[in-house]
């Protein structure tokens, strides 16, 4: 594929949680790409009819099949240059098969696996963290794939007000930290002054598009990008400023975070990985000496003010 040739894209997980934002931004920039296709299940087509029809009206080709069947996936890959995956955590491992199957679709040269979160190779301890295990196997498969180049879009936690994101709040797990717009209260980790790198959901899509359009700068790279870096105390101050009210703030120590995490795994809590991620974020596992936004011309990103405004809207409408 020459520098002037527009890439044909195949998207997996395109209508999922983070995939929706990635797909929206790819479609918004469709003039920069060749064919845009998404692979999805018959069940998704049935349950998300409006979404699928909207994508079709935007000239996105919808390919229906079984992602676990080699013949279906290989057929969908024919004529495709780049695969972009945004599958959810429970489907991470299936990407290993897709990577292997690209050998039967010679046009496929680039692969973006489902990352869009915490850096799973941040330091030596990263290899032992429970939430990282399947993604680490995917990275290993990509490094061994001689027919592919890859890009890992590493964004850190999401700056969004819904439950499960950094700006969200779950009363059942309040000690893990969060921001409760309706209750006007926040739980911060440590002393609230630890820095954290965050990315807005729309920016995840924008950053993925930028990475796609800078193939040389992102070749075989873990691209560490974000919207902004801030602290818990600064986030609270912005919520108070925008809402015009003082918030009740409490704190969870790092030691307590580790206790909560250990207890979650001991009781086999299905959400135990969230405890680990919260602990990693609190301990600075999203910070880098230098972010890679410059490499892909992506410095015009969401601000803390933007993120807080979006979070207020998300929580007030929920």
CSV table of C-alpha atoms in Angstrom, one decimal:
chain,number,residue,atom,x,y,z
A,1,UNK,CA,0.0,0.0,0.0
A,2,UNK,CA,1.5,3.3,-1.1
A,3,UNK,CA,1.4,6.5,1.0
A,4,UNK,CA,-1.2,8.0,-1.3
A,5,UNK,CA,-3.5,5.0,-1.2
A,6,UNK,CA,-6.5,5.3,1.2
A,7,UNK,CA,-6.8,2.4,3.6
A,8,UNK,CA,-9.7,0.0,3.6
A,9,UNK,CA,-10.8,-0.6,7.2
A,10,UNK,CA,-12.5,-3.5,8.9
A,11,UNK,CA,-13.9,-2.7,12.4
A,12,UNK,CA,-14.7,-5.2,15.1
A,13,UNK,CA,-16.7,-4.1,18.2
A,14,UNK,CA,-17.8,-1.1,16.3
A,15,UNK,CA,-21.1,-0.6,18.1
A,16,UNK,CA,-19.9,-1.4,21.6
A,17,UNK,CA,-19.1,1.0,24.4
A,18,UNK,CA,-15.8,2.5,23.2
A,19,UNK,CA,-16.2,1.2,19.7
A,20,UNK,CA,-19.2,3.6,19.1
A,21,UNK,CA,-16.9,6.6,19.6
A,22,UNK,CA,-14.2,5.2,17.4
A,23,UNK,CA,-16.6,4.3,14.7
A,24,UNK,CA,-18.2,7.8,14.8
A,25,UNK,CA,-14.9,9.5,14.3
A,26,UNK,CA,-13.8,7.2,11.5
A,27,UNK,CA,-17.1,7.9,9.7
A,28,UNK,CA,-16.7,11.6,10.4
A,29,UNK,CA,-13.4,11.3,8.6
A,30,UNK,CA,-14.5,8.8,5.9
A,31,UNK,CA,-13.0,10.9,3.1
A,32,UNK,CA,-9.6,10.0,4.5
A,33,UNK,CA,-10.2,6.3,4.1
A,34,UNK,CA,-11.2,3.9,1.4
A,35,UNK,CA,-13.8,1.3,2.2
A,36,UNK,CA,-15.1,1.2,5.8
A,37,UNK,CA,-16.6,-2.1,6.9
A,38,UNK,CA,-17.7,-3.4,10.2
A,39,UNK,CA,-18.0,-7.1,11.2
A,40,UNK,CA,-20.9,-7.8,13.6
A,41,UNK,CA,-23.3,-10.6,14.7
A,42,UNK,CA,-26.8,-11.2,13.5
A,43,UNK,CA,-27.9,-10.5,17.1
A,44,UNK,CA,-26.3,-7.1,17.1
A,45,UNK,CA,-28.0,-6.2,13.8
A,46,UNK,CA,-31.4,-7.3,15.3
A,47,UNK,CA,-30.9,-5.4,18.6
A,48,UNK,CA,-29.3,-2.3,17.2
A,49,UNK,CA,-31.3,-1.8,14.1
A,50,UNK,CA,-31.2,2.0,14.2
A,51,UNK,CA,-27.5,2.2,14.8
A,52,UNK,CA,-26.8,-0.3,12.0
A,53,UNK,CA,-29.1,1.5,9.5
A,54,UNK,CA,-27.4,4.9,10.4
A,55,UNK,CA,-24.0,3.4,9.6
A,56,UNK,CA,-25.2,1.9,6.4
A,57,UNK,CA,-26.6,5.3,5.3
A,58,UNK,CA,-23.1,6.7,5.9
A,59,UNK,CA,-21.8,4.2,3.4
A,60,UNK,CA,-20.4,1.8,6.0
A,61,UNK,CA,-20.5,-1.8,4.8
A,62,UNK,CA,-22.0,-4.1,7.4
A,63,UNK,CA,-20.7,-7.7,7.3
A,64,UNK,CA,-22.7,-10.2,9.4
A,65,UNK,CA,-21.0,-13.3,10.6
A,66,UNK,CA,-19.6,-15.3,13.5
A,67,UNK,CA,-16.4,-13.8,14.9
A,68,UNK,CA,-15.3,-17.2,16.1
A,69,UNK,CA,-15.5,-18.8,12.6
A,70,UNK,CA,-12.4,-18.6,10.5
A,71,UNK,CA,-14.2,-18.7,7.2
A,72,UNK,CA,-16.4,-15.8,8.2
A,73,UNK,CA,-13.6,-13.6,9.4
A,74,UNK,CA,-11.2,-14.4,6.6
A,75,UNK,CA,-13.9,-13.6,4.0
A,76,UNK,CA,-14.5,-10.3,5.7
A,77,UNK,CA,-10.8,-9.4,5.6
A,78,UNK,CA,-10.4,-9.8,1.9
A,79,UNK,CA,-9.3,-6.5,0.4
A,80,UNK,CA,-8.9,-4.9,3.8
A,81,UNK,CA,-5.7,-3.0,4.7
A,82,UNK,CA,-6.2,-2.4,8.4
A,83,UNK,CA,-8.2,-4.1,11.1
A,84,UNK,CA,-9.4,-1.9,14.0
A,85,UNK,CA,-10.7,-3.8,17.0
A,86,UNK,CA,-12.7,-2.3,19.9
A,87,UNK,CA,-14.1,-5.5,21.4
A,88,UNK,CA,-14.9,-5.6,25.1
A,89,UNK,CA,-12.8,-7.1,27.8
A,90,UNK,CA,-14.6,-10.5,27.7
A,91,UNK,CA,-13.8,-10.9,24.0
A,92,UNK,CA,-10.1,-9.8,24.1
A,93,UNK,CA,-8.7,-13.3,23.5
A,94,UNK,CA,-10.6,-14.0,20.3
A,95,UNK,CA,-8.3,-11.4,18.6
A,96,UNK,CA,-5.5,-13.9,18.8
A,97,UNK,CA,-7.3,-16.0,16.2
A,98,UNK,CA,-8.0,-13.0,14.0
A,99,UNK,CA,-4.3,-12.1,14.0
A,100,UNK,CA,-3.4,-15.7,12.9
A,101,UNK,CA,-6.1,-15.7,10.3
A,102,UNK,CA,-4.7,-12.5,8.6
A,103,UNK,CA,-2.2,-14.8,6.9
A,104,UNK,CA,-5.1,-15.9,4.7
A,105,UNK,CA,-6.0,-12.3,3.8
A,106,UNK,CA,-2.7,-11.0,2.4
A,107,UNK,CA,-4.0,-7.5,1.9
A,108,UNK,CA,-4.2,-7.0,5.7
A,109,UNK,CA,-1.0,-5.2,6.9
A,110,UNK,CA,-2.0,-3.3,10.0
A,111,UNK,CA,-3.8,-4.3,13.2
A,112,UNK,CA,-5.1,-2.1,16.0
A,113,UNK,CA,-6.1,-4.4,18.9
A,114,UNK,CA,-8.6,-3.4,21.5
A,115,UNK,CA,-6.6,-1.3,24.0
A,116,UNK,CA,-7.9,2.2,24.7
A,117,UNK,CA,-7.2,2.1,28.4
A,118,UNK,CA,-4.5,1.4,31.0
A,119,UNK,CA,-0.9,0.7,29.7
A,120,UNK,CA,-0.6,-3.0,30.3
A,121,UNK,CA,3.2,-2.8,30.0
A,122,UNK,CA,3.7,0.2,32.2
A,123,UNK,CA,6.4,-1.3,34.3
A,124,UNK,CA,7.8,-4.7,35.4
A,125,UNK,CA,4.9,-5.4,37.7
A,126,UNK,CA,2.4,-4.9,34.9
A,127,UNK,CA,2.8,-8.5,33.7
A,128,UNK,CA,1.3,-9.8,37.0
A,129,UNK,CA,-1.8,-7.6,37.0
A,130,UNK,CA,-5.0,-9.7,36.6
A,131,UNK,CA,-6.8,-7.3,34.1
A,132,UNK,CA,-3.8,-7.3,31.8
A,133,UNK,CA,-3.5,-11.0,31.1
A,134,UNK,CA,-5.5,-11.4,27.9
A,135,UNK,CA,-4.2,-8.1,26.4
A,136,UNK,CA,-0.7,-9.2,27.0
A,137,UNK,CA,-1.4,-12.4,25.1
A,138,UNK,CA,-2.7,-10.4,22.2
A,139,UNK,CA,0.4,-8.2,22.2
A,140,UNK,CA,2.6,-11.3,22.1
A,141,UNK,CA,0.6,-12.7,19.1
A,142,UNK,CA,1.0,-9.4,17.2
A,143,UNK,CA,4.8,-9.2,17.9
A,144,UNK,CA,5.1,-12.7,16.5
A,145,UNK,CA,3.0,-11.9,13.4
A,146,UNK,CA,5.6,-11.2,10.7
A,147,UNK,CA,2.9,-10.2,8.2
A,148,UNK,CA,1.5,-7.3,10.4
A,149,UNK,CA,2.5,-4.0,11.9
A,150,UNK,CA,0.5,-3.0,14.9
A,151,UNK,CA,-0.4,0.1,17.0
A,152,UNK,CA,-1.7,0.0,20.6
A,153,UNK,CA,-3.7,3.1,21.3
A,154,UNK,CA,-3.2,3.6,25.1
A,155,UNK,CA,-5.4,6.3,26.5
A,156,UNK,CA,-5.6,5.8,30.2
A,157,UNK,CA,-9.0,5.9,32.0
A,158,UNK,CA,-12.0,7.7,30.5
A,159,UNK,CA,-13.0,11.2,31.6
A,160,UNK,CA,-16.7,10.5,31.6
A,161,UNK,CA,-19.4,10.7,34.3
A,162,UNK,CA,-20.9,7.3,33.8
A,163,UNK,CA,-20.5,4.4,36.2
A,164,UNK,CA,-17.2,2.6,35.5
A,165,UNK,CA,-15.3,5.6,34.2
A,166,UNK,CA,-13.0,7.7,36.2
A,167,UNK,CA,-15.5,10.5,36.7
A,168,UNK,CA,-18.3,8.2,37.5
A,169,UNK,CA,-19.6,7.1,40.9
A,170,UNK,CA,-20.8,3.8,42.2
A,171,UNK,CA,-22.3,3.9,45.7
A,172,UNK,CA,-21.6,0.2,46.2
A,173,UNK,CA,-17.9,0.8,45.6
A,174,UNK,CA,-17.6,4.3,46.8
A,175,UNK,CA,-14.3,3.8,48.5
A,176,UNK,CA,-12.6,3.2,45.2
A,177,UNK,CA,-13.1,6.8,44.3
A,178,UNK,CA,-15.5,8.8,42.1
A,179,UNK,CA,-17.5,11.9,41.7
A,180,UNK,CA,-21.2,12.0,42.6
A,181,UNK,CA,-22.9,15.0,40.8
A,182,UNK,CA,-26.3,14.4,42.3
A,183,UNK,CA,-24.9,14.0,45.8
A,184,UNK,CA,-22.4,16.7,45.5
A,185,UNK,CA,-19.6,14.6,46.9
A,186,UNK,CA,-16.4,13.0,45.9
A,187,UNK,CA,-14.1,10.2,47.1
A,188,UNK,CA,-10.5,10.8,46.2
A,189,UNK,CA,-7.5,8.4,46.5
A,190,UNK,CA,-4.4,9.3,48.5
A,191,UNK,CA,-4.4,13.0,49.3
A,192,UNK,CA,-6.1,14.0,46.1
A,193,UNK,CA,-2.9,15.6,44.7
A,194,UNK,CA,-1.7,12.6,42.7
A,195,UNK,CA,-1.7,13.3,39.0
A,196,UNK,CA,-3.7,11.2,36.6
A,197,UNK,CA,-3.8,11.1,32.8
A,198,UNK,CA,-7.3,11.1,31.3
A,199,UNK,CA,-9.0,10.9,27.9
A,200,UNK,CA,-12.5,11.9,26.9
A,201,UNK,CA,-14.6,9.3,25.1
A,202,UNK,CA,-14.9,11.3,21.9
A,203,UNK,CA,-11.1,11.9,22.0
A,204,UNK,CA,-10.5,8.2,22.1
A,205,UNK,CA,-12.1,8.1,18.6
A,206,UNK,CA,-10.2,11.1,17.5
A,207,UNK,CA,-6.9,9.7,18.7
A,208,UNK,CA,-7.5,6.4,16.9
A,209,UNK,CA,-8.2,8.3,13.6
A,210,UNK,CA,-5.1,10.3,14.1
A,211,UNK,CA,-3.1,7.1,14.7
A,212,UNK,CA,-4.6,5.6,11.5
A,213,UNK,CA,-3.5,8.6,9.5
A,214,UNK,CA,0.1,8.6,10.8
A,215,UNK,CA,1.2,5.0,9.8
A,216,UNK,CA,5.0,5.6,10.1
A,217,UNK,CA,4.9,7.4,13.4
A,218,UNK,CA,2.7,4.7,15.0
A,219,UNK,CA,4.3,1.6,13.4
A,220,UNK,CA,4.7,-1.1,16.0
A,221,UNK,CA,4.3,1.4,18.8
A,222,UNK,CA,2.3,1.6,22.1
A,223,UNK,CA,1.0,5.1,21.5
A,224,UNK,CA,0.6,6.8,24.9
A,225,UNK,CA,-1.9,9.6,24.4
A,226,UNK,CA,-4.5,11.5,26.4
A,227,UNK,CA,-6.8,14.6,26.6
A,228,UNK,CA,-5.3,16.1,29.7
A,229,UNK,CA,-3.5,15.4,33.0
A,230,UNK,CA,-5.0,16.6,36.4
A,231,UNK,CA,-5.5,15.7,40.0
A,232,UNK,CA,-8.5,14.6,42.0
A,233,UNK,CA,-8.6,17.9,43.9
A,234,UNK,CA,-8.5,19.9,40.7
A,235,UNK,CA,-11.4,17.8,39.4
A,236,UNK,CA,-13.5,18.6,42.5
A,237,UNK,CA,-12.7,22.3,42.2
A,238,UNK,CA,-13.9,22.3,38.6
A,239,UNK,CA,-17.2,20.5,39.6
A,240,UNK,CA,-17.7,23.0,42.4
A,241,UNK,CA,-17.0,25.9,40.0
A,242,UNK,CA,-19.5,24.7,37.3
A,243,UNK,CA,-22.2,23.7,39.8
A,244,UNK,CA,-21.7,26.7,42.1
A,245,UNK,CA,-21.8,24.5,45.2
A,246,UNK,CA,-19.3,23.2,47.7
A,247,UNK,CA,-18.8,19.4,47.7
A,248,UNK,CA,-18.2,16.9,50.5
A,249,UNK,CA,-14.8,15.3,49.9
A,250,UNK,CA,-13.5,12.2,51.6
A,251,UNK,CA,-10.3,10.2,50.9
A,252,UNK,CA,-9.2,6.5,50.5
A,253,UNK,CA,-5.6,5.7,51.3
A,254,UNK,CA,-3.5,3.6,49.0
A,255,UNK,CA,-3.3,1.0,51.7
A,256,UNK,CA,-7.1,0.8,51.9
A,257,UNK,CA,-7.3,0.5,48.1
A,258,UNK,CA,-5.1,-2.6,48.2
A,259,UNK,CA,-7.1,-4.1,51.0
A,260,UNK,CA,-10.3,-3.6,49.0
A,261,UNK,CA,-8.7,-5.1,45.9
A,262,UNK,CA,-7.5,-8.2,47.8
A,263,UNK,CA,-10.9,-8.7,49.4
A,264,UNK,CA,-12.6,-8.4,46.0
A,265,UNK,CA,-10.5,-11.3,44.5
A,266,UNK,CA,-11.0,-13.4,47.7
A,267,UNK,CA,-14.7,-13.3,47.3
A,268,UNK,CA,-14.5,-13.8,43.6
A,269,UNK,CA,-16.2,-10.5,42.8
A,270,UNK,CA,-16.9,-10.4,39.0
A,271,UNK,CA,-15.9,-6.7,39.1
A,272,UNK,CA,-12.6,-7.4,40.8
A,273,UNK,CA,-10.6,-6.0,37.8
A,274,UNK,CA,-12.2,-2.6,38.5
A,275,UNK,CA,-10.5,-2.6,41.9
A,276,UNK,CA,-7.1,-3.3,40.3
A,277,UNK,CA,-7.6,-0.6,37.7
A,278,UNK,CA,-8.6,2.0,40.3
A,279,UNK,CA,-5.5,1.1,42.3
A,280,UNK,CA,-3.2,1.3,39.3
A,281,UNK,CA,-4.6,4.7,38.4
A,282,UNK,CA,-4.2,6.0,41.9
A,283,UNK,CA,-0.6,4.9,42.1
A,284,UNK,CA,0.3,6.8,39.0
A,285,UNK,CA,0.1,4.0,36.4
A,286,UNK,CA,-1.2,6.4,33.7
A,287,UNK,CA,1.7,8.9,33.9
A,288,UNK,CA,4.6,9.2,31.4
A,289,UNK,CA,7.5,11.5,31.0
A,290,UNK,CA,6.1,12.5,27.6
A,291,UNK,CA,2.8,11.8,25.9
A,292,UNK,CA,2.8,10.9,22.2
A,293,UNK,CA,0.1,13.3,21.0
A,294,UNK,CA,2.7,15.3,19.1
A,295,UNK,CA,3.6,12.3,17.0
A,296,UNK,CA,0.1,12.2,15.5
A,297,UNK,CA,-0.8,15.9,15.5
A,298,UNK,CA,-3.3,15.5,18.2
A,299,UNK,CA,-2.9,18.3,20.7
A,300,UNK,CA,-6.4,19.9,20.2
A,301,UNK,CA,-8.1,17.6,22.8
A,302,UNK,CA,-10.8,17.9,25.4
A,303,UNK,CA,-10.0,19.9,28.5
A,304,UNK,CA,-10.8,19.3,32.2
A,305,UNK,CA,-13.5,21.9,31.9
A,306,UNK,CA,-15.0,20.1,28.9
A,307,UNK,CA,-14.9,16.7,30.7
A,308,UNK,CA,-16.5,18.0,33.8
A,309,UNK,CA,-19.3,19.6,31.8
A,310,UNK,CA,-19.9,16.3,29.9
A,311,UNK,CA,-19.9,14.4,33.2
A,312,UNK,CA,-22.4,16.6,34.8
A,313,UNK,CA,-24.7,16.2,31.8
A,314,UNK,CA,-24.2,12.4,31.8
A,315,UNK,CA,-25.0,12.0,35.5
A,316,UNK,CA,-27.9,14.4,35.7
A,317,UNK,CA,-29.6,12.6,32.8
A,318,UNK,CA,-29.1,9.1,34.2
